[in-house]
């Protein structure tokens, strides 16, 4: 084995984990939630980081909570609280919305599997 | 120093190597693959041998012959499989040529072989993606395919080295 | 020098090779996506193949149009439709604009072909159930007596006569509520507008009613159909060309009262919400027909699935009943891809 051989081998072996991390989501990039509100661009947040988000909607603020890989509506200025009743969302494609307020939250796996939903 | 004048013995050898390359190409067609038509490129052993023994021109010729004749015999001429084989072969031949020109003294058969295998697989994958299956999900296979390429690259490098050593002993 | 030109040859060819490889390596086709509040719901618009600025402008144009349609055909807020309804109730004839006439024509035809299971003339019944408001107040469902009284008046699209853009009704109880049908019309017009603006690859999705055109550089759009009883997707479809996918479910608009759930799809024959069906999905060329057919199939139920799909010439439809059994037309069975494990029980109904 010559010097160049070692170099090529080292580069090749270094390349492989990069490929796995990037295309197999082995780096724990995990899932995210996309929060949509009227008249502003979608915001996405990783589900790994616990946080509470206030989003302005047509009728007022909706409060959304992310906790250990799950997300839900805590409160919304609507009457029926349908959004809150939807509970925790955690897997790709799950969606909850406060229609009166125009806010929706949608969980997305790393590879967005669907372009849109029929529900 | 290599002899610039081709001997009749060399001609026979080149013909023999071409036949070998074609045989390996056809045998490879029987191998299962996660992505149909994408092959590990064992026939690159012959390409590499030709490169190191007889120079790039011969290597390129033998490779083209291998792909064309091999596919004609397999009945896959001008099919997607053929396109993928050609893309892989072209990529490895070009990369081998560049490698020889720029770092030839530093590289042995294993280094060359690895580079050829990586180029071969990458070219096949992206040809498949661009022309045949433009689906996002295809990228899920890429890490596996490249791992296979690395493994086969090392293996064919070792095989090439063995063959070269034997040839050395014979002459 | 010979060596240099050779190197250059290799370097250039490898360079070209790498460049083409990297060019092919566009990781995700860039889809522009924006959500707007229109048609009483969240409308999700996806556009592929044009720059963000053009896409944004197109969405604005389309949103304006959607809102105009909604105002025009609003079932309870003062609109052209409420004006038409008032006139019909008073026994007057109404002169319709050509596009209004076309919409009525389409609705009348589909209603007839569906044996009046799809019947937008039951607006009064829908109002009786309290669904003529954005958020239904917590009140009890209508009584048997109230429902019976209305049923006896027998309002129906069959009471309407449309001749040369003039509309007449022989039954003052017939009040039009186009409901989802108007949404379908709006989506069809939105798609037309996008095409007019030079956009050939897009999705316009108003909750359960969507229409797609084109694809993402050869890769089809993938639509996830929501599971009627769980959050998440039950099945997916890859779209082919220009088509509409409509799904309605008993989970969309409903109210609970004293432990019972009442949803918004009313059977014109009984005056009651449909029982035994949780969701229906229809694929068709245009959104309006898809919606009308969907409603008719929902009301026809599992037992009427085969007959109604044939009657309405719907080749691709899916119905999920109260037990979770999935009924499919043969063409739909070929296209649908179930995303849950284990796969649900399916019954393929031959036309």
Coordinates of C-alpha atoms in Angstrom, one line a residue, chain A residues 1-15, chain B residues 99 102-103 106-108 110-112 114-115 118 150:
Chain A
X1 CA 0.0 0.0 0.0
X2 CA 1.4 3.3 -1.1
X3 CA 0.9 6.7 0.6
X4 CA -1.8 7.7 -1.9
X5 CA -3.7 4.6 -1.2
X6 CA -4.0 5.4 2.5
X7 CA -5.2 8.9 1.6
X8 CA -7.9 7.7 -0.7
X9 CA -9.0 5.0 1.8
X10 CA -9.2 7.5 4.6
X11 CA -11.2 9.9 2.5
X12 CA -13.6 7.1 1.4
X13 CA -14.1 6.0 4.9
X14 CA -14.7 9.5 6.1
X15 CA -17.3 10.0 3.3
Chain B
X99 CA -5.6 10.0 -11.0
X102 CA -1.9 13.9 -11.2
X103 CA -0.8 11.4 -8.5
X106 CA 1.6 7.9 -5.0
X107 CA -1.1 5.5 -5.9
X108 CA -1.2 1.7 -5.9
X110 CA -6.0 -0.2 -4.1
X111 CA -6.1 3.6 -4.3
X112 CA -6.9 3.5 -8.0
X114 CA -11.2 2.8 -4.7
X115 CA -11.4 5.9 -6.8
X118 CA -16.5 5.5 -6.1
X150 CA -15.9 1.1 -1.0

